[in-house]
Amino acid sequence: MRSVEDHLSLVTAAAVAPRPVRVAISEAQGLMCAEEVVTEHPMPGFDQAAVDGYAVRAVDVALAGVPAPEDLDEFDAGGADLVDLEANEPMIVSLPVVGEVSPGARTPTRLQPRQAVRVETGAPMPTLADAVVPLRWTDGGESKVRVGHGVESGDYVRRVGDDVQPGDVAVRAGSIIGSAQVGLLAAVGHARVMVHPRPRLSVISIGSELVDIDRTPGPGQIYDVNSYALAAAARDAGADVNRVGIAERDSSRMREVVEAQLIRSEIVVICGAIGGQAGGAVVDALSDLGDLEIVRVAMHPGSVQGFGRLGRDEVPTFLLPSNPVSALVSFEVMVRPLIRIALGKRQPMRRVIKARTIGPIASVKGRKGYLRGQLMRDERSGEYLVQVLGASPTGSSHLLAELAEANCLIIVDSDVEELGIGDEVEVAFLAQRG
């Protein structure tokens, strides 16, 4: 029996990331950037107002808000037009408003000393203006504005290149492109960007007992659950998924279906009865496409599984059990890391934390357990607590409803047969719901 670690090493050694491609930035979200995006122009490209208000020379409103002296007769205002002047009261500066500038204005506006221009956020700054007085510090006047608070040079102005200078790296290679990166790429004029694309993954179900969900099962037939569940798991991991559906067990037909997917995929997942004679038939049918091996892996559920590299490009190909829970757990442990590596993720594995058990947990000695659980947190201590799902301590491996309720996998070492209440155990987060 092969250890989980040895089998996973064999799987991850087969990881091959698709070649980087250049895509529109609207299609790049969630993908890893494959180039250093260097800016050619400053951002912003011109001095612009950072708030709605009045563009001024800071020196012209320096007295605004400053307490007036007691001896007003001897006070020299330096040419400033002060209104409602009273001793020891904050001074108010009045300036004529000589224009208005909106975002996108192309005609330059020139400001003379002791004048103001009404500006909106994002509007180009008038010539000679070096600050903006926010609207809330004024009376909002149209022909004249009364300013009750002074500003320093540069206040409320976005200068040329404040965000990005020419030669700066806007988005680095290896960065995951999120909404902020998409916005930055647009801001610096990059319509397309080189990314590591999603690996293409095909899911095939095999089994004469299977029918698609748009048909009514006959005697001895069941719905094809696995191709839908595994396709969803692959999308969650970040793959570009092709759900092939049900393939016939006929050797030549099965080979044709698999071979067709090897041409279009970086990963192929086949699910169905793979133990005993049924598994041998699958291996025989695909033998001339490459080496495919069915082994027992020291884990539960999902101990029997297959892996190999098929086709001219040696595409990683998985054989997973027909049991939906075993198939999903095997996918989580073995296939998901391969997808994440192909995406270029530095941390391909799920986040693992320590938690305390709030009930007994039984496992199979000699096999690493991946048991469905519910993770919670103690409000007072902040400690993570976990309980296993299922009527029995280990849960039943076939209960898909329990897996749907799980928010974590409880990882039990292969040398542990039972955990008691309060024991510490490793827990892997599953995707959040809600």
PDB file of N, CA and C in Angstrom, residues 60-118:
ATOM      1  N   ASP A  60      -2.891  82.741  -1.045  1.00  0.00           N
ATOM      2  CA  ASP A  60      -4.009  83.684  -1.065  1.00  0.00           C
ATOM      3  C   ASP A  60      -5.046  83.394   0.016  1.00  0.00           C
ATOM      4  N   VAL A  61      -5.028  82.199   0.594  1.00  0.00           N
ATOM      5  CA  VAL A  61      -5.994  81.867   1.648  1.00  0.00           C
ATOM      6  C   VAL A  61      -5.287  81.534   2.953  1.00  0.00           C
ATOM      7  N   ALA A  62      -4.036  81.998   3.072  1.00  0.00           N
ATOM      8  CA  ALA A  62      -3.244  81.667   4.256  1.00  0.00           C
ATOM      9  C   ALA A  62      -3.871  82.194   5.541  1.00  0.00           C
ATOM     10  N   LEU A  63      -4.599  83.312   5.462  1.00  0.00           N
ATOM     11  CA  LEU A  63      -5.185  83.904   6.671  1.00  0.00           C
ATOM     12  C   LEU A  63      -6.534  83.276   7.035  1.00  0.00           C
ATOM     13  N   ALA A  64      -7.135  82.522   6.151  1.00  0.00           N
ATOM     14  CA  ALA A  64      -8.463  81.964   6.413  1.00  0.00           C
ATOM     15  C   ALA A  64      -8.416  81.028   7.609  1.00  0.00           C
ATOM     16  N   GLY A  65      -9.307  81.292   8.572  1.00  0.00           N
ATOM     17  CA  GLY A  65      -9.385  80.458   9.764  1.00  0.00           C
ATOM     18  C   GLY A  65      -8.464  80.879  10.883  1.00  0.00           C
ATOM     19  N   VAL A  66      -7.549  81.810  10.604  1.00  0.00           N
ATOM     20  CA  VAL A  66      -6.619  82.300  11.640  1.00  0.00           C
ATOM     21  C   VAL A  66      -7.345  83.358  12.483  1.00  0.00           C
ATOM     22  N   PRO A  67      -7.247  83.313  13.816  1.00  0.00           N
ATOM     23  CA  PRO A  67      -7.910  84.330  14.647  1.00  0.00           C
ATOM     24  C   PRO A  67      -7.403  85.735  14.314  1.00  0.00           C
ATOM     25  N   ALA A  68      -8.310  86.669  14.170  1.00  0.00           N
ATOM     26  CA  ALA A  68      -7.939  88.062  13.873  1.00  0.00           C
ATOM     27  C   ALA A  68      -7.294  88.696  15.103  1.00  0.00           C
ATOM     28  N   PRO A  69      -6.337  89.593  14.878  1.00  0.00           N
ATOM     29  CA  PRO A  69      -5.693  90.268  16.026  1.00  0.00           C
ATOM     30  C   PRO A  69      -6.672  91.214  16.729  1.00  0.00           C
ATOM     31  N   GLU A  70      -6.327  91.563  17.972  1.00  0.00           N
ATOM     32  CA  GLU A  70      -7.190  92.477  18.718  1.00  0.00           C
ATOM     33  C   GLU A  70      -7.149  93.884  18.113  1.00  0.00           C
ATOM     34  N   ASP A  71      -5.959  94.310  17.655  1.00  0.00           N
ATOM     35  CA  ASP A  71      -5.825  95.652  17.091  1.00  0.00           C
ATOM     36  C   ASP A  71      -6.026  95.563  15.574  1.00  0.00           C
ATOM     37  N   LEU A  72      -7.253  95.689  15.139  1.00  0.00           N
ATOM     38  CA  LEU A  72      -7.557  95.548  13.720  1.00  0.00           C
ATOM     39  C   LEU A  72      -7.061  96.728  12.894  1.00  0.00           C
ATOM     40  N   ASP A  73      -6.945  97.893  13.539  1.00  0.00           N
ATOM     41  CA  ASP A  73      -6.517  99.079  12.801  1.00  0.00           C
ATOM     42  C   ASP A  73      -5.080  98.953  12.330  1.00  0.00           C
ATOM     43  N   GLU A  74      -4.264  98.254  13.103  1.00  0.00           N
ATOM     44  CA  GLU A  74      -2.846  98.123  12.752  1.00  0.00           C
ATOM     45  C   GLU A  74      -2.560  96.871  11.919  1.00  0.00           C
ATOM     46  N   PHE A  75      -3.589  96.074  11.649  1.00  0.00           N
ATOM     47  CA  PHE A  75      -3.397  94.775  10.980  1.00  0.00           C
ATOM     48  C   PHE A  75      -3.243  94.949   9.476  1.00  0.00           C
ATOM     49  N   ASP A  76      -2.172  94.341   8.914  1.00  0.00           N
ATOM     50  CA  ASP A  76      -1.917  94.374   7.464  1.00  0.00           C
ATOM     51  C   ASP A  76      -2.316  93.022   6.879  1.00  0.00           C
ATOM     52  N   ALA A  77      -3.366  92.981   6.083  1.00  0.00           N
ATOM     53  CA  ALA A  77      -3.868  91.738   5.495  1.00  0.00           C
ATOM     54  C   ALA A  77      -3.111  91.321   4.249  1.00  0.00           C
ATOM     55  N   GLY A  78      -2.119  92.135   3.833  1.00  0.00           N
ATOM     56  CA  GLY A  78      -1.311  91.774   2.670  1.00  0.00           C
ATOM     57  C   GLY A  78      -2.099  91.716   1.383  1.00  0.00           C
ATOM     58  N   GLY A  79      -3.145  92.507   1.274  1.00  0.00           N
ATOM     59  CA  GLY A  79      -3.944  92.545   0.058  1.00  0.00           C
ATOM     60  C   GLY A  79      -5.101  91.578   0.040  1.00  0.00           C
ATOM     61  N   ALA A  80      -5.216  90.694   1.060  1.00  0.00           N
ATOM     62  CA  ALA A  80      -6.321  89.737   1.093  1.00  0.00           C
ATOM     63  C   ALA A  80      -7.626  90.457   1.386  1.00  0.00           C
ATOM     64  N   ASP A  81      -8.679  90.015   0.742  1.00  0.00           N
ATOM     65  CA  ASP A  81     -10.012  90.586   0.949  1.00  0.00           C
ATOM     66  C   ASP A  81     -10.674  89.834   2.098  1.00  0.00           C
ATOM     67  N   LEU A  82     -10.659  90.448   3.292  1.00  0.00           N
ATOM     68  CA  LEU A  82     -11.225  89.826   4.488  1.00  0.00           C
ATOM     69  C   LEU A  82     -12.624  90.364   4.730  1.00  0.00           C
ATOM     70  N   VAL A  83     -13.552  89.480   5.058  1.00  0.00           N
ATOM     71  CA  VAL A  83     -14.938  89.906   5.276  1.00  0.00           C
ATOM     72  C   VAL A  83     -15.375  89.523   6.691  1.00  0.00           C
ATOM     73  N   ASP A  84     -16.334  90.352   7.223  1.00  0.00           N
ATOM     74  CA  ASP A  84     -16.883  90.107   8.567  1.00  0.00           C
ATOM     75  C   ASP A  84     -15.756  90.008   9.595  1.00  0.00           C
ATOM     76  N   LEU A  85     -14.791  90.892   9.468  1.00  0.00           N
ATOM     77  CA  LEU A  85     -13.603  90.825  10.325  1.00  0.00           C
ATOM     78  C   LEU A  85     -13.936  91.296  11.730  1.00  0.00           C
ATOM     79  N   GLU A  86     -13.655  90.487  12.721  1.00  0.00           N
ATOM     80  CA  GLU A  86     -13.837  90.821  14.129  1.00  0.00           C
ATOM     81  C   GLU A  86     -12.649  90.323  14.918  1.00  0.00           C
ATOM     82  N   ALA A  87     -12.254  91.096  15.919  1.00  0.00           N
ATOM     83  CA  ALA A  87     -11.097  90.747  16.743  1.00  0.00           C
ATOM     84  C   ALA A  87     -11.289  89.385  17.396  1.00  0.00           C
ATOM     85  N   ASN A  88     -10.217  88.609  17.345  1.00  0.00           N
ATOM     86  CA  ASN A  88     -10.144  87.276  17.971  1.00  0.00           C
ATOM     87  C   ASN A  88     -11.066  86.231  17.321  1.00  0.00           C
ATOM     88  N   GLU A  89     -11.736  86.565  16.232  1.00  0.00           N
ATOM     89  CA  GLU A  89     -12.581  85.614  15.514  1.00  0.00           C
ATOM     90  C   GLU A  89     -11.845  85.098  14.272  1.00  0.00           C
ATOM     91  N   PRO A  90     -12.118  83.824  13.863  1.00  0.00           N
ATOM     92  CA  PRO A  90     -11.445  83.293  12.663  1.00  0.00           C
ATOM     93  C   PRO A  90     -11.728  84.179  11.449  1.00  0.00           C
ATOM     94  N   MET A  91     -10.661  84.467  10.719  1.00  0.00           N
ATOM     95  CA  MET A  91     -10.802  85.353   9.566  1.00  0.00           C
ATOM     96  C   MET A  91     -11.364  84.586   8.366  1.00  0.00           C
ATOM     97  N   ILE A  92     -12.122  85.297   7.543  1.00  0.00           N
ATOM     98  CA  ILE A  92     -12.729  84.743   6.332  1.00  0.00           C
ATOM     99  C   ILE A  92     -12.175  85.519   5.139  1.00  0.00           C
ATOM    100  N   VAL A  93     -11.635  84.773   4.171  1.00  0.00           N
ATOM    101  CA  VAL A  93     -11.064  85.367   2.975  1.00  0.00           C
ATOM    102  C   VAL A  93     -12.078  85.245   1.836  1.00  0.00           C
ATOM    103  N   SER A  94     -12.296  86.327   1.125  1.00  0.00           N
ATOM    104  CA  SER A  94     -13.205  86.330  -0.022  1.00  0.00           C
ATOM    105  C   SER A  94     -12.387  86.407  -1.305  1.00  0.00           C
ATOM    106  N   LEU A  95     -12.726  85.515  -2.235  1.00  0.00           N
ATOM    107  CA  LEU A  95     -12.036  85.496  -3.532  1.00  0.00           C
ATOM    108  C   LEU A  95     -13.069  85.497  -4.645  1.00  0.00           C
ATOM    109  N   PRO A  96     -12.785  86.204  -5.743  1.00  0.00           N
ATOM    110  CA  PRO A  96     -13.683  86.128  -6.906  1.00  0.00           C
ATOM    111  C   PRO A  96     -13.540  84.771  -7.589  1.00  0.00           C
ATOM    112  N   VAL A  97     -14.658  84.204  -8.021  1.00  0.00           N
ATOM    113  CA  VAL A  97     -14.643  82.927  -8.742  1.00  0.00           C
ATOM    114  C   VAL A  97     -14.660  83.246 -10.234  1.00  0.00           C
ATOM    115  N   VAL A  98     -13.586  82.868 -10.911  1.00  0.00           N
ATOM    116  CA  VAL A  98     -13.417  83.290 -12.300  1.00  0.00           C
ATOM    117  C   VAL A  98     -13.681  82.168 -13.310  1.00  0.00           C
ATOM    118  N   GLY A  99     -14.153  81.035 -12.849  1.00  0.00           N
ATOM    119  CA  GLY A  99     -14.446  79.951 -13.784  1.00  0.00           C
ATOM    120  C   GLY A  99     -14.788  78.665 -13.062  1.00  0.00           C
ATOM    121  N   GLU A 100     -15.060  77.657 -13.871  1.00  0.00           N
ATOM    122  CA  GLU A 100     -15.397  76.335 -13.341  1.00  0.00           C
ATOM    123  C   GLU A 100     -14.802  75.283 -14.268  1.00  0.00           C
ATOM    124  N   VAL A 101     -14.173  74.260 -13.659  1.00  0.00           N
ATOM    125  CA  VAL A 101     -13.527  73.205 -14.438  1.00  0.00           C
ATOM    126  C   VAL A 101     -14.096  71.855 -14.012  1.00  0.00           C
ATOM    127  N   SER A 102     -14.521  71.066 -15.003  1.00  0.00           N
ATOM    128  CA  SER A 102     -15.069  69.731 -14.752  1.00  0.00           C
ATOM    129  C   SER A 102     -14.084  68.673 -15.221  1.00  0.00           C
ATOM    130  N   PRO A 103     -14.208  67.430 -14.764  1.00  0.00           N
ATOM    131  CA  PRO A 103     -13.349  66.355 -15.261  1.00  0.00           C
ATOM    132  C   PRO A 103     -13.479  66.223 -16.781  1.00  0.00           C
ATOM    133  N   GLY A 104     -12.364  66.025 -17.431  1.00  0.00           N
ATOM    134  CA  GLY A 104     -12.364  65.873 -18.882  1.00  0.00           C
ATOM    135  C   GLY A 104     -12.202  67.175 -19.632  1.00  0.00           C
ATOM    136  N   ALA A 105     -12.132  68.301 -18.912  1.00  0.00           N
ATOM    137  CA  ALA A 105     -11.960  69.594 -19.586  1.00  0.00           C
ATOM    138  C   ALA A 105     -10.623  69.625 -20.320  1.00  0.00           C
ATOM    139  N   ARG A 106     -10.652  70.106 -21.558  1.00  0.00           N
ATOM    140  CA  ARG A 106      -9.434  70.107 -22.372  1.00  0.00           C
ATOM    141  C   ARG A 106      -8.845  71.498 -22.539  1.00  0.00           C
ATOM    142  N   THR A 107      -9.652  72.524 -22.291  1.00  0.00           N
ATOM    143  CA  THR A 107      -9.158  73.895 -22.451  1.00  0.00           C
ATOM    144  C   THR A 107      -8.460  74.337 -21.173  1.00  0.00           C
ATOM    145  N   PRO A 108      -7.181  74.716 -21.251  1.00  0.00           N
ATOM    146  CA  PRO A 108      -6.456  75.136 -20.048  1.00  0.00           C
ATOM    147  C   PRO A 108      -7.097  76.374 -19.420  1.00  0.00           C
ATOM    148  N   THR A 109      -7.125  76.388 -18.105  1.00  0.00           N
ATOM    149  CA  THR A 109      -7.634  77.533 -17.347  1.00  0.00           C
ATOM    150  C   THR A 109      -6.479  78.142 -16.568  1.00  0.00           C
ATOM    151  N   ARG A 110      -6.381  79.462 -16.624  1.00  0.00           N
ATOM    152  CA  ARG A 110      -5.287  80.135 -15.923  1.00  0.00           C
ATOM    153  C   ARG A 110      -5.855  80.921 -14.747  1.00  0.00           C
ATOM    154  N   LEU A 111      -5.209  80.752 -13.632  1.00  0.00           N
ATOM    155  CA  LEU A 111      -5.621  81.420 -12.410  1.00  0.00           C
ATOM    156  C   LEU A 111      -4.692  82.597 -12.141  1.00  0.00           C
ATOM    157  N   GLN A 112      -5.258  83.743 -11.817  1.00  0.00           N
ATOM    158  CA  GLN A 112      -4.466  84.914 -11.439  1.00  0.00           C
ATOM    159  C   GLN A 112      -4.401  84.989  -9.912  1.00  0.00           C
ATOM    160  N   PRO A 113      -3.427  85.725  -9.372  1.00  0.00           N
ATOM    161  CA  PRO A 113      -3.363  85.878  -7.920  1.00  0.00           C
ATOM    162  C   PRO A 113      -4.682  86.395  -7.348  1.00  0.00           C
ATOM    163  N   ARG A 114      -5.030  85.888  -6.163  1.00  0.00           N
ATOM    164  CA  ARG A 114      -6.236  86.255  -5.404  1.00  0.00           C
ATOM    165  C   ARG A 114      -7.517  85.961  -6.175  1.00  0.00           C
ATOM    166  N   GLN A 115      -7.486  84.838  -6.902  1.00  0.00           N
ATOM    167  CA  GLN A 115      -8.678  84.359  -7.585  1.00  0.00           C
ATOM    168  C   GLN A 115      -8.915  82.888  -7.219  1.00  0.00           C
ATOM    169  N   ALA A 116     -10.116  82.405  -7.510  1.00  0.00           N
ATOM    170  CA  ALA A 116     -10.458  80.999  -7.288  1.00  0.00           C
ATOM    171  C   ALA A 116     -11.194  80.468  -8.505  1.00  0.00           C
ATOM    172  N   VAL A 117     -11.044  79.181  -8.745  1.00  0.00           N
ATOM    173  CA  VAL A 117     -11.767  78.497  -9.820  1.00  0.00           C
ATOM    174  C   VAL A 117     -12.486  77.296  -9.202  1.00  0.00           C
ATOM    175  N   ARG A 118     -13.764  77.190  -9.463  1.00  0.00           N
ATOM    176  CA  ARG A 118     -14.543  76.048  -8.951  1.00  0.00           C
ATOM    177  C   ARG A 118     -14.112  74.788  -9.710  1.00  0.00           C
TER     178      ARG A 118
END
